[in-house]
Amino acid sequence: MADALRSPSPSAAPSDDACSSSSGGIVTITISHRRHNYTFELPDDATVADLFDDVAATLDIPACNQKMLVPRGPLLKLPPPEQQQQQQPAPLLRDLGLEGKTLTLMGTPAAEVQAVNTMADRVARRNAARAAQRAKARSAAATHHHNKPRPSSSSSTTAADDARYTFLQIRPLAGLPHPERSLALLHRLRDDPGVRAAMRKHRFVVSLLTEMEPLAHTTATHEGTSRTLGLNRNRGEVIELRLRTDAHDGYRDYKTVRRTLCHELAHNVHGPHDRHFWDLCRQIEREVDAADWKSGGRTLDADVSRYALSGQQRAYPVDGDDADDDLHEDEGGWTGGEFVLGGASATAGSSSSGSGSGSGSGSGSGSGEGALSRREILAQAALERQRKETGAERKACDALAKGWRPCQRPDPDETK
């Protein structure tokens, strides 16, 4: 090794004497690395370990990182340390049959390995710092969550009841304009705090809450126009609410629609509009108003339902009122009108639609100072029509007596 001649000068191509033994006992080896050829001259008794040491000293590639490919031969690697320490002699380069072959060296210089290791250490330190920051943030979040007051069992029970006692499906009418607005209104009714409280208390479950087609539930007669506000089919299987105006271009007042929903929820328990039904309906209305913390509403009179019928101020009769006059008039429907602030009663009417119980609104004659029943209002209207008809007949008879015919102009004396 001491007298080895190293000349790592690159050559364009390997020479013919790639591996030969000269008369002076020199072995010449040509090695190709990264498109450059290097010629190494070693003594005649040099071993494979000597070749790897010369390559490490010349190209700065550690011997442990070197591998040499022999054309049509086995991979040439550095012998393990335990084999080098054995007493048996190591094989010589001249005995390996490398004459006329160029060995291809695979290996990375120590400087490049050090650069890669330095970069890996830098990346590892950066990742460790980020992991420490994330762990610190998680610890702070866990501490904050631990210090927060835990929800009580009552609040968790309320959330479970809200998910159970509710409207299972909500569906607007797709054939009407802007169904997304109707869907938003139905969602608002479902999520109303007062409605949720009433549903929880009475354990109401409604399969479908949907929108009512206004024109299909509007009836016009000589007495006025009757509008059904809501329907309850099969005691909570389907509840329909009249959300829109008759022309489909607007929406009814939210609280009016919510009161209609209270009416229809009462039909989940009682079908006919009897004393038990109206007691439950008024109770649900009061509960919805009391639990509506968003609007802070309250009922003006606990004994009077806020459904005002036919423009009057008479509700379902309370104790001591003439109940028999109104009960037989209500046969499954609720004829609504206007609620007069300060009034104490309204008039119940009938408006049946479909197979379910419903609520509606209608227009009637004006209200008097006293509380009039529906029968009295209809009687007054009939008397008024009869008076007008009698007056018209009297005028016609007077005109005929004066010789006036329908084809002639009116009598000047009659027009004065």
mmCIF file of C-alpha atoms in Angstrom:
data_model
loop_
_atom_site.group_PDB
_atom_site.id
_atom_site.type_symbol
_atom_site.label_atom_id
_atom_site.label_comp_id
_atom_site.label_asym_id
_atom_site.label_seq_id
_atom_site.Cartn_x
_atom_site.Cartn_y
_atom_site.Cartn_z
ATOM 1 C CA MET A 1 0.000 0.000 0.000
ATOM 2 C CA ALA A 2 2.817 2.441 0.742
ATOM 3 C CA ASP A 3 4.348 2.109 -2.696
ATOM 4 C CA ALA A 4 1.010 2.170 -4.565
ATOM 5 C CA LEU A 5 0.847 4.686 -7.359
ATOM 6 C CA ARG A 6 -2.468 6.579 -7.455
ATOM 7 C CA SER A 7 -3.231 8.605 -10.547
ATOM 8 C CA PRO A 8 -6.963 9.513 -10.462
ATOM 9 C CA SER A 9 -6.759 11.318 -13.748
ATOM 10 C CA PRO A 10 -10.029 10.865 -15.713
ATOM 11 C CA SER A 11 -9.815 9.225 -19.101
ATOM 12 C CA ALA A 12 -12.449 9.339 -21.852
ATOM 13 C CA ALA A 13 -12.646 5.581 -22.200
ATOM 14 C CA PRO A 14 -11.092 2.570 -20.511
ATOM 15 C CA SER A 15 -7.783 1.414 -21.948
ATOM 16 C CA ASP A 16 -7.079 -2.068 -23.266
ATOM 17 C CA ASP A 17 -4.884 -2.880 -20.280
ATOM 18 C CA ALA A 18 -7.718 -2.281 -17.794
ATOM 19 C CA CYS A 19 -6.354 -4.930 -15.469
ATOM 20 C CA SER A 20 -2.919 -6.360 -16.069
ATOM 21 C CA SER A 21 0.229 -7.409 -14.254
ATOM 22 C CA SER A 22 3.371 -5.616 -15.336
ATOM 23 C CA SER A 23 6.924 -6.777 -14.955
ATOM 24 C CA GLY A 24 7.240 -4.352 -12.059
ATOM 25 C CA GLY A 25 4.393 -6.051 -10.103
ATOM 26 C CA ILE A 26 1.774 -3.313 -10.598
ATOM 27 C CA VAL A 27 -1.978 -4.003 -10.969
ATOM 28 C CA THR A 28 -3.947 -1.337 -12.861
ATOM 29 C CA ILE A 29 -7.690 -0.984 -12.181
ATOM 30 C CA THR A 30 -10.067 1.370 -14.105
ATOM 31 C CA ILE A 31 -13.178 2.533 -12.232
ATOM 32 C CA SER A 32 -16.086 4.556 -13.693
ATOM 33 C CA HIS A 33 -17.969 6.933 -11.398
ATOM 34 C CA ARG A 34 -20.498 9.584 -12.502
ATOM 35 C CA ARG A 35 -19.425 9.432 -16.172
ATOM 36 C CA HIS A 36 -15.730 9.768 -15.319
ATOM 37 C CA ASN A 37 -13.093 7.024 -15.477
ATOM 38 C CA TYR A 38 -10.386 6.813 -12.836
ATOM 39 C CA THR A 39 -7.252 4.617 -13.100
ATOM 40 C CA PHE A 40 -5.765 3.160 -9.947
ATOM 41 C CA GLU A 41 -2.348 1.427 -9.863
ATOM 42 C CA LEU A 42 -1.856 -0.917 -6.919
ATOM 43 C CA PRO A 43 0.922 -3.391 -6.014
ATOM 44 C CA ASP A 44 0.736 -6.953 -7.191
ATOM 45 C CA ASP A 45 -0.262 -8.258 -3.745
ATOM 46 C CA ALA A 46 -3.126 -5.717 -3.194
ATOM 47 C CA THR A 47 -6.479 -7.017 -1.961
ATOM 48 C CA VAL A 48 -10.071 -5.832 -2.415
ATOM 49 C CA ALA A 49 -9.869 -3.895 0.854
ATOM 50 C CA ASP A 50 -6.814 -2.059 -0.471
ATOM 51 C CA LEU A 51 -8.748 -1.018 -3.577
ATOM 52 C CA PHE A 52 -11.667 0.288 -1.483
ATOM 53 C CA ASP A 53 -9.275 2.264 0.734
ATOM 54 C CA ASP A 54 -7.618 3.913 -2.282
ATOM 55 C CA VAL A 55 -10.997 4.867 -3.732
ATOM 56 C CA ALA A 56 -12.064 6.337 -0.362
ATOM 57 C CA ALA A 57 -8.861 8.390 -0.109
ATOM 58 C CA THR A 58 -9.097 9.644 -3.697
ATOM 59 C CA LEU A 59 -12.851 10.286 -4.229
ATOM 60 C CA ASP A 60 -13.814 10.940 -0.569
ATOM 61 C CA ILE A 61 -16.328 8.105 -0.634
ATOM 62 C CA PRO A 62 -16.308 6.047 2.575
ATOM 63 C CA ALA A 63 -15.450 2.396 2.006
ATOM 64 C CA CYS A 64 -18.660 1.301 3.697
ATOM 65 C CA ASN A 65 -20.666 3.273 1.106
ATOM 66 C CA GLN A 66 -18.902 1.742 -1.918
ATOM 67 C CA LYS A 67 -20.255 -0.933 -4.210
ATOM 68 C CA MET A 68 -18.624 -1.921 -7.510
ATOM 69 C CA LEU A 69 -20.367 -3.549 -10.426
ATOM 70 C CA VAL A 70 -18.214 -6.032 -12.335
ATOM 71 C CA PRO A 71 -19.295 -6.636 -15.954
ATOM 72 C CA ARG A 72 -20.741 -10.125 -16.134
ATOM 73 C CA GLY A 73 -19.580 -10.794 -12.632
ATOM 74 C CA PRO A 74 -20.637 -10.630 -8.993
ATOM 75 C CA LEU A 75 -21.093 -7.418 -7.033
ATOM 76 C CA LEU A 76 -17.797 -6.367 -5.471
ATOM 77 C CA LYS A 77 -18.187 -5.121 -1.896
ATOM 78 C CA LEU A 78 -15.922 -4.420 1.037
ATOM 79 C CA PRO A 79 -15.404 -7.580 3.095
ATOM 80 C CA PRO A 80 -16.968 -7.445 6.567
ATOM 81 C CA PRO A 81 -14.642 -6.604 9.494
ATOM 82 C CA GLU A 82 -14.820 -10.094 11.012
ATOM 83 C CA GLN A 83 -13.639 -11.604 7.737
ATOM 84 C CA GLN A 84 -10.730 -9.161 7.573
ATOM 85 C CA GLN A 85 -9.621 -10.175 11.101
ATOM 86 C CA GLN A 86 -9.430 -13.871 10.263
ATOM 87 C CA GLN A 87 -6.042 -15.566 9.855
ATOM 88 C CA GLN A 88 -6.708 -16.847 6.326
ATOM 89 C CA PRO A 89 -5.330 -14.624 3.563
ATOM 90 C CA ALA A 90 -7.690 -12.312 1.642
ATOM 91 C CA PRO A 91 -8.136 -12.812 -2.129
ATOM 92 C CA LEU A 92 -5.818 -10.726 -4.316
ATOM 93 C CA LEU A 93 -7.007 -8.434 -7.082
ATOM 94 C CA ARG A 94 -4.914 -10.275 -9.681
ATOM 95 C CA ASP A 95 -6.782 -13.519 -8.893
ATOM 96 C CA LEU A 96 -10.313 -12.092 -9.440
ATOM 97 C CA GLY A 97 -10.119 -12.066 -13.228
ATOM 98 C CA LEU A 98 -10.723 -8.357 -13.722
ATOM 99 C CA GLU A 99 -8.446 -8.024 -16.761
ATOM 100 C CA GLY A 100 -9.895 -5.773 -19.458
ATOM 101 C CA LYS A 101 -12.987 -4.790 -17.450
ATOM 102 C CA THR A 102 -14.153 -1.379 -16.226
ATOM 103 C CA LEU A 103 -15.688 -1.424 -12.771
ATOM 104 C CA THR A 104 -18.684 0.845 -12.106
ATOM 105 C CA LEU A 105 -18.571 2.486 -8.695
ATOM 106 C CA MET A 106 -21.765 3.235 -6.798
ATOM 107 C CA GLY A 107 -21.383 5.494 -3.782
ATOM 108 C CA THR A 108 -21.908 8.998 -2.427
ATOM 109 C CA PRO A 109 -19.133 11.305 -1.231
ATOM 110 C CA ALA A 110 -18.953 11.993 2.483
ATOM 111 C CA ALA A 111 -19.657 15.723 1.981
ATOM 112 C CA GLU A 112 -22.962 14.994 0.257
ATOM 113 C CA VAL A 113 -23.912 12.477 2.928
ATOM 114 C CA GLN A 114 -23.127 15.054 5.599
ATOM 115 C CA ALA A 115 -25.251 17.670 3.800
ATOM 116 C CA VAL A 116 -28.179 15.272 3.615
ATOM 117 C CA ASN A 117 -27.805 14.368 7.291
ATOM 118 C CA THR A 118 -27.645 18.036 8.244
ATOM 119 C CA MET A 119 -30.817 18.765 6.288
ATOM 120 C CA ALA A 120 -32.523 15.747 7.866
ATOM 121 C CA ASP A 121 -31.571 16.958 11.336
ATOM 122 C CA ARG A 122 -32.887 20.425 10.556
ATOM 123 C CA VAL A 123 -36.198 19.005 9.319
ATOM 124 C CA ALA A 124 -36.443 16.754 12.375
ATOM 125 C CA ARG A 125 -35.887 19.680 14.742
ATOM 126 C CA ARG A 126 -38.511 21.740 12.905
ATOM 127 C CA ASN A 127 -41.041 18.897 13.067
ATOM 128 C CA ALA A 128 -40.309 18.402 16.752
ATOM 129 C CA ALA A 129 -40.905 22.101 17.437
ATOM 130 C CA ARG A 130 -44.207 22.024 15.555
ATOM 131 C CA ALA A 131 -45.276 18.874 17.375
ATOM 132 C CA ALA A 132 -44.488 20.555 20.683
ATOM 133 C CA GLN A 133 -46.577 23.577 19.703
ATOM 134 C CA ARG A 134 -49.510 21.362 18.721
ATOM 135 C CA ALA A 135 -49.244 19.420 21.957
ATOM 136 C CA LYS A 136 -49.190 22.662 23.924
ATOM 137 C CA ALA A 137 -52.243 23.942 22.059
ATOM 138 C CA ARG A 138 -54.115 20.681 22.677
ATOM 139 C CA SER A 139 -53.202 20.809 26.340
ATOM 140 C CA ALA A 140 -54.474 24.376 26.621
ATOM 141 C CA ALA A 141 -57.702 23.453 24.813
ATOM 142 C CA ALA A 142 -58.201 20.436 27.061
ATOM 143 C CA THR A 143 -57.654 22.576 30.146
ATOM 144 C CA HIS A 144 -60.144 25.164 28.888
ATOM 145 C CA HIS A 145 -62.682 22.450 28.098
ATOM 146 C CA HIS A 146 -62.172 20.906 31.536
ATOM 147 C CA ASN A 147 -62.756 24.245 33.242
ATOM 148 C CA LYS A 148 -65.941 24.931 31.270
ATOM 149 C CA PRO A 149 -69.138 24.101 33.138
ATOM 150 C CA ARG A 150 -70.431 20.776 32.003
ATOM 151 C CA PRO A 151 -73.992 20.650 30.703
ATOM 152 C CA SER A 152 -76.424 19.404 33.252
ATOM 153 C CA SER A 153 -78.387 16.239 32.801
ATOM 154 C CA SER A 154 -81.540 18.293 32.289
ATOM 155 C CA SER A 155 -80.076 20.099 29.270
ATOM 156 C CA SER A 156 -78.929 16.829 27.707
ATOM 157 C CA THR A 157 -82.375 15.370 28.332
ATOM 158 C CA THR A 158 -83.955 18.411 26.679
ATOM 159 C CA ALA A 159 -81.776 17.972 23.599
ATOM 160 C CA ALA A 160 -82.746 14.305 23.372
ATOM 161 C CA ASP A 161 -86.445 15.169 23.701
ATOM 162 C CA ASP A 162 -86.121 17.845 21.006
ATOM 163 C CA ALA A 163 -84.752 15.234 18.629
ATOM 164 C CA ARG A 164 -87.522 12.779 19.501
ATOM 165 C CA TYR A 165 -90.640 14.927 19.833
ATOM 166 C CA THR A 166 -90.554 16.962 16.651
ATOM 167 C CA PHE A 167 -91.679 17.055 13.018
ATOM 168 C CA LEU A 168 -89.970 14.109 11.358
ATOM 169 C CA GLN A 169 -90.250 15.518 7.830
ATOM 170 C CA ILE A 170 -90.713 19.039 6.479
ATOM 171 C CA ARG A 171 -91.821 19.562 2.899
ATOM 172 C CA PRO A 172 -93.020 22.659 1.013
ATOM 173 C CA LEU A 173 -95.156 22.615 -2.134
ATOM 174 C CA ALA A 174 -92.787 22.337 -5.082
ATOM 175 C CA GLY A 175 -95.336 23.642 -7.588
ATOM 176 C CA LEU A 176 -95.595 27.103 -6.010
ATOM 177 C CA PRO A 177 -93.053 29.890 -6.540
ATOM 178 C CA HIS A 178 -90.071 30.187 -4.174
ATOM 179 C CA PRO A 179 -90.427 26.871 -2.325
ATOM 180 C CA GLU A 180 -87.194 27.639 -0.483
ATOM 181 C CA ARG A 181 -88.973 30.475 1.386
ATOM 182 C CA SER A 182 -91.729 28.127 2.477
ATOM 183 C CA LEU A 183 -89.129 25.601 3.587
ATOM 184 C CA ALA A 184 -87.363 28.268 5.649
ATOM 185 C CA LEU A 185 -90.672 29.251 7.302
ATOM 186 C CA LEU A 186 -91.471 25.618 8.119
ATOM 187 C CA HIS A 187 -88.005 25.191 9.630
ATOM 188 C CA ARG A 188 -88.569 28.333 11.691
ATOM 189 C CA LEU A 189 -91.806 26.891 13.050
ATOM 190 C CA ARG A 190 -90.111 23.601 13.880
ATOM 191 C CA ASP A 191 -87.219 25.324 15.675
ATOM 192 C CA ASP A 192 -89.410 27.869 17.464
ATOM 193 C CA PRO A 193 -88.565 27.667 21.208
ATOM 194 C CA GLY A 194 -92.219 27.806 22.172
ATOM 195 C CA VAL A 195 -93.238 25.087 19.725
ATOM 196 C CA ARG A 196 -90.342 22.899 20.885
ATOM 197 C CA ALA A 197 -91.384 23.307 24.518
ATOM 198 C CA ALA A 198 -94.998 22.375 23.752
ATOM 199 C CA MET A 199 -93.918 19.363 21.684
ATOM 200 C CA ARG A 200 -91.697 18.144 24.537
ATOM 201 C CA LYS A 201 -94.315 18.622 27.230
ATOM 202 C CA HIS A 202 -97.150 16.894 25.364
ATOM 203 C CA ARG A 203 -94.841 14.353 23.629
ATOM 204 C CA PHE A 204 -96.134 15.245 20.177
ATOM 205 C CA VAL A 205 -94.587 13.535 17.151
ATOM 206 C CA VAL A 206 -95.746 14.679 13.697
ATOM 207 C CA SER A 207 -94.693 12.618 10.693
ATOM 208 C CA LEU A 208 -94.953 15.407 8.113
ATOM 209 C CA LEU A 209 -95.276 19.197 8.350
ATOM 210 C CA THR A 210 -96.119 20.621 4.952
ATOM 211 C CA GLU A 211 -97.602 23.615 3.167
ATOM 212 C CA MET A 212 -101.254 24.021 2.209
ATOM 213 C CA GLU A 213 -102.324 25.118 -1.265
ATOM 214 C CA PRO A 214 -104.325 28.328 -0.585
ATOM 215 C CA LEU A 215 -106.732 28.285 -3.538
ATOM 216 C CA ALA A 216 -107.750 24.679 -2.988
ATOM 217 C CA HIS A 217 -108.925 25.525 0.544
ATOM 218 C CA THR A 218 -110.787 28.786 -0.121
ATOM 219 C CA THR A 219 -114.584 28.905 -0.397
ATOM 220 C CA ALA A 220 -116.552 31.972 -1.490
ATOM 221 C CA THR A 221 -120.309 32.238 -0.837
ATOM 222 C CA HIS A 222 -122.870 35.029 -0.607
ATOM 223 C CA GLU A 223 -122.052 35.259 3.081
ATOM 224 C CA GLY A 224 -118.345 35.876 2.456
ATOM 225 C CA THR A 225 -115.062 34.061 1.850
ATOM 226 C CA SER A 226 -113.936 31.194 4.071
ATOM 227 C CA ARG A 227 -110.250 30.226 4.183
ATOM 228 C CA THR A 228 -108.967 27.073 5.833
ATOM 229 C CA LEU A 229 -105.827 27.874 7.789
ATOM 230 C CA GLY A 230 -104.698 24.365 8.655
ATOM 231 C CA LEU A 231 -105.467 20.658 8.581
ATOM 232 C CA ASN A 232 -104.455 17.748 10.796
ATOM 233 C CA ARG A 233 -104.805 14.353 9.162
ATOM 234 C CA ASN A 234 -104.946 11.147 11.206
ATOM 235 C CA ARG A 235 -104.016 12.876 14.468
ATOM 236 C CA GLY A 236 -100.490 13.947 13.634
ATOM 237 C CA GLU A 237 -99.648 11.952 10.541
ATOM 238 C CA VAL A 238 -99.733 15.101 8.376
ATOM 239 C CA ILE A 239 -100.218 18.746 9.371
ATOM 240 C CA GLU A 240 -100.843 21.271 6.591
ATOM 241 C CA LEU A 241 -100.486 25.003 7.236
ATOM 242 C CA ARG A 242 -101.636 27.896 5.076
ATOM 243 C CA LEU A 243 -98.421 29.869 4.671
ATOM 244 C CA ARG A 244 -99.117 31.993 1.589
ATOM 245 C CA THR A 245 -101.631 34.608 0.606
ATOM 246 C CA ASP A 246 -104.341 33.759 -1.920
ATOM 247 C CA ALA A 247 -102.313 35.164 -4.840
ATOM 248 C CA HIS A 248 -99.186 33.166 -3.892
ATOM 249 C CA ASP A 249 -97.205 36.417 -3.862
ATOM 250 C CA GLY A 250 -96.716 36.787 -0.123
ATOM 251 C CA TYR A 251 -96.767 35.044 3.230
ATOM 252 C CA ARG A 252 -99.094 35.313 6.180
ATOM 253 C CA ASP A 253 -98.053 36.718 9.534
ATOM 254 C CA TYR A 254 -95.724 34.354 11.376
ATOM 255 C CA LYS A 255 -97.583 34.465 14.681
ATOM 256 C CA THR A 256 -100.881 33.761 12.921
ATOM 257 C CA VAL A 257 -99.364 30.677 11.315
ATOM 258 C CA ARG A 258 -97.920 29.622 14.665
ATOM 259 C CA ARG A 259 -101.306 29.943 16.357
ATOM 260 C CA THR A 260 -102.758 27.771 13.608
ATOM 261 C CA LEU A 261 -100.062 25.208 14.346
ATOM 262 C CA CYS A 262 -101.070 25.238 18.020
ATOM 263 C CA HIS A 263 -104.652 24.563 16.949
ATOM 264 C CA GLU A 264 -103.614 21.645 14.767
ATOM 265 C CA LEU A 265 -101.377 20.166 17.470
ATOM 266 C CA ALA A 266 -104.390 20.048 19.772
ATOM 267 C CA HIS A 267 -106.049 17.780 17.193
ATOM 268 C CA ASN A 268 -103.364 15.173 17.928
ATOM 269 C CA VAL A 269 -105.310 14.450 21.126
ATOM 270 C CA HIS A 270 -108.891 15.580 20.513
ATOM 271 C CA GLY A 271 -110.671 15.352 17.185
ATOM 272 C CA PRO A 272 -113.957 17.228 17.716
ATOM 273 C CA HIS A 273 -113.996 20.847 18.821
ATOM 274 C CA ASP A 274 -115.413 20.206 22.259
ATOM 275 C CA ARG A 275 -114.613 21.623 25.660
ATOM 276 C CA HIS A 276 -111.544 19.366 26.072
ATOM 277 C CA PHE A 277 -110.170 20.390 22.697
ATOM 278 C CA TRP A 278 -110.439 24.118 23.360
ATOM 279 C CA ASP A 279 -108.919 23.774 26.830
ATOM 280 C CA LEU A 280 -105.910 21.978 25.324
ATOM 281 C CA CYS A 281 -105.663 24.462 22.451
ATOM 282 C CA ARG A 282 -105.599 27.442 24.806
ATOM 283 C CA GLN A 283 -103.061 25.636 27.017
ATOM 284 C CA ILE A 284 -100.720 25.022 24.065
ATOM 285 C CA GLU A 285 -101.026 28.669 23.000
ATOM 286 C CA ARG A 286 -100.084 29.853 26.481
ATOM 287 C CA GLU A 287 -97.154 27.425 26.655
ATOM 288 C CA VAL A 288 -95.841 28.497 23.260
ATOM 289 C CA ASP A 289 -96.022 32.172 24.226
ATOM 290 C CA ALA A 290 -94.431 31.584 27.627
ATOM 291 C CA ALA A 291 -91.506 29.584 26.209
ATOM 292 C CA ASP A 292 -90.893 31.946 23.284
ATOM 293 C CA TRP A 293 -87.956 33.797 24.823
ATOM 294 C CA LYS A 294 -87.039 35.338 21.451
ATOM 295 C CA SER A 295 -90.159 37.472 21.102
ATOM 296 C CA GLY A 296 -91.278 37.526 24.731
ATOM 297 C CA GLY A 297 -94.949 37.189 23.809
ATOM 298 C CA ARG A 298 -97.731 36.621 26.281
ATOM 299 C CA THR A 299 -101.442 35.858 26.128
ATOM 300 C CA LEU A 300 -103.712 38.825 26.874
ATOM 301 C CA ASP A 301 -106.496 36.734 28.342
ATOM 302 C CA ALA A 302 -105.935 33.193 29.537
ATOM 303 C CA ASP A 303 -109.621 32.258 29.073
ATOM 304 C CA VAL A 304 -109.979 33.447 25.487
ATOM 305 C CA SER A 305 -108.439 31.829 22.433
ATOM 306 C CA ARG A 306 -106.828 34.329 20.107
ATOM 307 C CA TYR A 307 -108.644 32.942 17.087
ATOM 308 C CA ALA A 308 -111.064 35.763 16.219
ATOM 309 C CA LEU A 309 -113.881 34.658 13.964
ATOM 310 C CA SER A 310 -115.805 36.540 11.306
ATOM 311 C CA GLY A 311 -114.540 39.914 12.478
ATOM 312 C CA GLN A 312 -116.066 39.475 15.939
ATOM 313 C CA GLN A 313 -114.474 39.319 19.376
ATOM 314 C CA ARG A 314 -116.070 36.154 20.689
ATOM 315 C CA ALA A 315 -114.001 33.048 21.287
ATOM 316 C CA TYR A 316 -114.998 29.618 22.434
ATOM 317 C CA PRO A 317 -117.517 30.198 25.271
ATOM 318 C CA VAL A 318 -116.157 30.102 28.789
ATOM 319 C CA ASP A 319 -118.064 29.111 31.884
ATOM 320 C CA GLY A 320 -121.430 30.828 32.121
ATOM 321 C CA ASP A 321 -121.649 31.606 28.390
ATOM 322 C CA ASP A 322 -124.191 30.235 25.955
ATOM 323 C CA ALA A 323 -122.181 27.239 24.788
ATOM 324 C CA ASP A 324 -125.019 25.425 23.019
ATOM 325 C CA ASP A 325 -125.434 28.174 20.425
ATOM 326 C CA ASP A 326 -121.872 27.709 19.091
ATOM 327 C CA LEU A 327 -120.884 24.078 19.590
ATOM 328 C CA HIS A 328 -123.172 22.661 16.915
ATOM 329 C CA GLU A 329 -121.967 25.253 14.416
ATOM 330 C CA ASP A 330 -118.347 24.018 14.572
ATOM 331 C CA GLU A 331 -118.165 20.736 12.646
ATOM 332 C CA GLY A 332 -114.421 20.234 12.157
ATOM 333 C CA GLY A 333 -113.241 23.670 11.059
ATOM 334 C CA TRP A 334 -112.243 26.955 12.633
ATOM 335 C CA THR A 335 -113.389 30.113 10.863
ATOM 336 C CA GLY A 336 -110.887 32.829 11.674
ATOM 337 C CA GLY A 337 -111.015 36.582 11.406
ATOM 338 C CA GLU A 338 -109.426 39.521 13.255
ATOM 339 C CA PHE A 339 -108.468 39.824 16.881
ATOM 340 C CA VAL A 340 -109.489 43.138 18.407
ATOM 341 C CA LEU A 341 -107.130 44.389 21.108
ATOM 342 C CA GLY A 342 -109.066 44.676 24.360
ATOM 343 C CA GLY A 343 -111.858 42.398 23.172
ATOM 344 C CA ALA A 344 -112.877 39.483 25.304
ATOM 345 C CA SER A 345 -114.537 37.038 22.899
ATOM 346 C CA ALA A 346 -114.911 35.941 19.304
ATOM 347 C CA THR A 347 -117.320 33.767 17.370
ATOM 348 C CA ALA A 348 -116.773 30.166 16.388
ATOM 349 C CA GLY A 349 -117.872 28.916 12.994
ATOM 350 C CA SER A 350 -117.628 25.894 10.800
ATOM 351 C CA SER A 351 -115.463 25.161 7.806
ATOM 352 C CA SER A 352 -114.773 21.486 7.188
ATOM 353 C CA SER A 353 -112.250 20.411 4.579
ATOM 354 C CA GLY A 354 -110.954 16.940 3.700
ATOM 355 C CA SER A 355 -110.893 14.093 6.157
ATOM 356 C CA GLY A 356 -108.989 15.852 8.932
ATOM 357 C CA SER A 357 -109.684 18.546 11.428
ATOM 358 C CA GLY A 358 -108.805 22.050 10.332
ATOM 359 C CA SER A 359 -108.720 25.721 11.141
ATOM 360 C CA GLY A 360 -109.653 28.598 8.836
ATOM 361 C CA SER A 361 -110.458 32.283 8.507
ATOM 362 C CA GLY A 362 -113.534 33.928 7.078
ATOM 363 C CA SER A 363 -114.980 37.373 6.488
ATOM 364 C CA GLY A 364 -118.293 38.388 7.994
ATOM 365 C CA SER A 365 -120.288 41.435 8.929
ATOM 366 C CA GLY A 366 -119.023 44.065 11.369
ATOM 367 C CA SER A 367 -118.913 43.703 15.109
ATOM 368 C CA GLY A 368 -121.346 45.322 17.472
ATOM 369 C CA GLU A 369 -120.760 46.699 20.867
ATOM 370 C CA GLY A 370 -122.217 43.617 22.570
ATOM 371 C CA ALA A 371 -121.040 40.023 22.236
ATOM 372 C CA LEU A 372 -123.119 38.433 19.431
ATOM 373 C CA SER A 373 -123.224 34.781 18.553
ATOM 374 C CA ARG A 374 -122.853 33.551 14.989
ATOM 375 C CA ARG A 375 -126.557 32.793 14.827
ATOM 376 C CA GLU A 376 -127.388 36.378 15.797
ATOM 377 C CA ILE A 377 -124.988 37.758 13.188
ATOM 378 C CA LEU A 378 -126.531 35.633 10.428
ATOM 379 C CA ALA A 379 -130.011 36.662 11.547
ATOM 380 C CA GLN A 380 -129.076 40.343 11.358
ATOM 381 C CA ALA A 381 -127.629 39.829 7.885
ATOM 382 C CA ALA A 382 -130.803 38.089 6.724
ATOM 383 C CA LEU A 383 -132.973 40.897 8.109
ATOM 384 C CA GLU A 384 -130.801 43.477 6.340
ATOM 385 C CA ARG A 385 -131.136 41.654 3.007
ATOM 386 C CA GLN A 386 -134.880 41.322 3.484
ATOM 387 C CA ARG A 387 -135.168 45.032 4.246
ATOM 388 C CA LYS A 388 -133.281 45.947 1.075
ATOM 389 C CA GLU A 389 -135.389 43.586 -1.039
ATOM 390 C CA THR A 390 -138.630 44.992 0.437
ATOM 391 C CA GLY A 391 -137.478 48.533 -0.273
ATOM 392 C CA ALA A 392 -136.621 47.662 -3.874
ATOM 393 C CA GLU A 393 -140.025 46.040 -4.428
ATOM 394 C CA ARG A 394 -141.788 49.062 -2.938
ATOM 395 C CA LYS A 395 -139.936 51.413 -5.306
ATOM 396 C CA ALA A 396 -140.821 49.222 -8.286
ATOM 397 C CA CYS A 397 -144.504 49.191 -7.347
ATOM 398 C CA ASP A 398 -144.551 52.979 -6.932
ATOM 399 C CA ALA A 399 -142.920 53.424 -10.334
ATOM 400 C CA LEU A 400 -145.469 51.189 -12.055
ATOM 401 C CA ALA A 401 -148.285 53.083 -10.384
ATOM 402 C CA LYS A 402 -146.936 56.299 -11.936
ATOM 403 C CA GLY A 403 -146.797 54.709 -15.394
ATOM 404 C CA TRP A 404 -142.976 54.227 -15.549
ATOM 405 C CA ARG A 405 -141.625 51.177 -17.383
ATOM 406 C CA PRO A 406 -138.164 49.576 -17.044
ATOM 407 C CA CYS A 407 -137.261 50.628 -20.638
ATOM 408 C CA GLN A 408 -137.810 54.286 -19.788
ATOM 409 C CA ARG A 409 -135.504 56.637 -17.949
ATOM 410 C CA PRO A 410 -136.022 56.874 -14.193
ATOM 411 C CA ASP A 411 -138.724 59.196 -12.982
ATOM 412 C CA PRO A 412 -137.179 62.600 -12.219
ATOM 413 C CA ASP A 413 -139.255 62.833 -9.071
ATOM 414 C CA GLU A 414 -137.909 59.440 -7.947
ATOM 415 C CA THR A 415 -134.276 60.460 -8.362
ATOM 416 C CA LYS A 416 -134.704 63.600 -6.260
#
